[in-house]
Amino acid sequence: MLPIDRSHLYDGGELAGLECVGQRVIIPGPAGVLEGITACPDKETRGAVAVILHPHPLYGGTLNNKVVYYLSKTCNQLGIPSLRFNFRGVGESAGVYDDGRGETEDCLAVLDWIQERRPGFDIWLAGFSFGAYVAYRSAHRHPRISHLLTVAPPVNLFDFDTLLAPACPWTLIQGELDELVPAASVENWVDTLPVRPRKILLPADHFFHGQFDAMQAALLQSLSDQVTEIGVSGPCRESSLS
């Protein structure tokens, strides 16, 4: 279990009062339906879609998490539509928590669902904390993943050592003041890998309190090159993933 107390819960309702900028979708999953929300720019200008994974389900993590929301917002500013969804047992998603195994299968089901609706499009896979663990587990298991984005990957809490390193470009965001996932632990883990991510270090705690705008600005600057490389794969589309 996470070394986390009630003062450190991921607040799953923290964005509940905001107007949804996309639309609610229901996706078939291996344990039943999965609840998702799209977020799209006015026009899709790139040949990619982002899938964004939330933090730990047992500690309040949902698709409404602020870090997840800002990752979605950043992708939209790059002209890329996104989908954030609730893992099994969260919100209206069926099933029960499965320590990352079943959540990986949830993720793969969502990736297949996206691929059916955007055939030929690249998929960016992003996750925060527990979501970063699931994203890292999933990255090598789907052929359309073209970029991995992990925020505060919990390398001290889950077994990353037995997982394959990603073959796609990879960006890692870490808070230097992270009290749950120490920056030194993440750095030591990265040093053991055969690949190196593009790293973004911020003066932030695990929850990035007060650092959301800084995180977004750093991401926009870092990912602009990736977007340029993707280019426009076809005519701009109306924003919809359903």
Short mmCIF file of N, CA and C in Angstrom, two decimals, residues 2-3 7 21 26 33 39 51 55 63 73 87 106 125 128 155-156 159 178 194-195 204 209 213 233:
data_model
loop_
_atom_site.label_atom_id
_atom_site.label_comp_id
_atom_site.label_asym_id
_atom_site.label_seq_id
_atom_site.Cartn_x
_atom_site.Cartn_y
_atom_site.Cartn_z
N LEU A 2 0.32 2.34 -0.47
CA LEU A 2 1.08 3.58 -0.53
C LEU A 2 1.30 4.16 0.86
N PRO A 3 2.47 4.79 1.09
CA PRO A 3 2.71 5.50 2.35
C PRO A 3 2.00 6.85 2.31
N SER A 7 -4.41 13.19 4.64
CA SER A 7 -4.07 14.53 4.17
C SER A 7 -3.46 14.52 2.78
N VAL A 21 -15.38 19.88 -21.28
CA VAL A 21 -15.08 20.48 -22.58
C VAL A 21 -15.22 19.48 -23.72
N ILE A 26 -18.63 5.80 -23.06
CA ILE A 26 -18.61 4.51 -22.38
C ILE A 26 -17.88 3.53 -23.29
N VAL A 33 -17.92 -2.11 -18.45
CA VAL A 33 -17.76 -0.81 -19.11
C VAL A 33 -16.78 0.08 -18.37
N ALA A 39 -11.63 15.30 -24.46
CA ALA A 39 -11.34 16.74 -24.46
C ALA A 39 -10.64 17.05 -25.76
N VAL A 51 -4.11 9.41 -24.62
CA VAL A 51 -4.85 8.69 -23.58
C VAL A 51 -4.13 8.95 -22.26
N PRO A 55 -4.24 8.71 -11.12
CA PRO A 55 -3.49 8.12 -10.01
C PRO A 55 -4.29 7.05 -9.26
N LEU A 63 -10.43 10.29 -13.06
CA LEU A 63 -10.16 11.09 -14.26
C LEU A 63 -10.29 12.59 -13.99
N LYS A 73 -5.39 19.17 -21.03
CA LYS A 73 -5.45 20.54 -21.53
C LYS A 73 -4.22 20.87 -22.37
N PHE A 87 -10.31 3.95 -14.27
CA PHE A 87 -9.98 2.53 -14.18
C PHE A 87 -11.14 1.75 -13.56
N ASP A 106 -7.36 -2.72 -18.83
CA ASP A 106 -8.29 -1.61 -19.10
C ASP A 106 -7.66 -0.65 -20.10
N LEU A 125 0.53 8.12 -24.86
CA LEU A 125 0.05 7.51 -23.62
C LEU A 125 0.70 8.21 -22.44
N PHE A 128 -0.16 9.69 -14.50
CA PHE A 128 0.35 10.34 -13.30
C PHE A 128 0.38 9.33 -12.15
N VAL A 155 8.35 4.47 -8.70
CA VAL A 155 9.32 3.38 -8.82
C VAL A 155 9.66 2.76 -7.48
N ASN A 156 9.42 3.49 -6.38
CA ASN A 156 9.68 2.96 -5.05
C ASN A 156 8.49 2.20 -4.46
N ASP A 159 6.85 -2.53 -8.79
CA ASP A 159 8.01 -3.19 -9.40
C ASP A 159 8.16 -2.75 -10.85
N ASP A 178 9.07 15.88 -4.19
CA ASP A 178 8.07 14.80 -4.07
C ASP A 178 8.30 14.02 -2.78
N PRO A 194 18.25 1.03 -20.34
CA PRO A 194 19.01 1.14 -21.59
C PRO A 194 18.60 2.35 -22.42
N VAL A 195 17.52 3.02 -22.05
CA VAL A 195 17.07 4.22 -22.75
C VAL A 195 16.97 5.36 -21.76
N ALA A 204 8.37 20.90 -7.22
CA ALA A 204 7.00 20.53 -6.87
C ALA A 204 6.97 19.33 -5.94
N HIS A 209 1.18 20.86 -6.33
CA HIS A 209 0.45 22.03 -5.84
C HIS A 209 1.19 23.31 -6.23
N ASP A 213 0.62 25.47 -13.81
CA ASP A 213 0.94 26.31 -14.95
C ASP A 213 2.39 26.09 -15.39
N SER A 233 -1.49 14.53 -40.43
CA SER A 233 -1.62 13.29 -41.21
C SER A 233 -2.75 13.35 -42.22
#
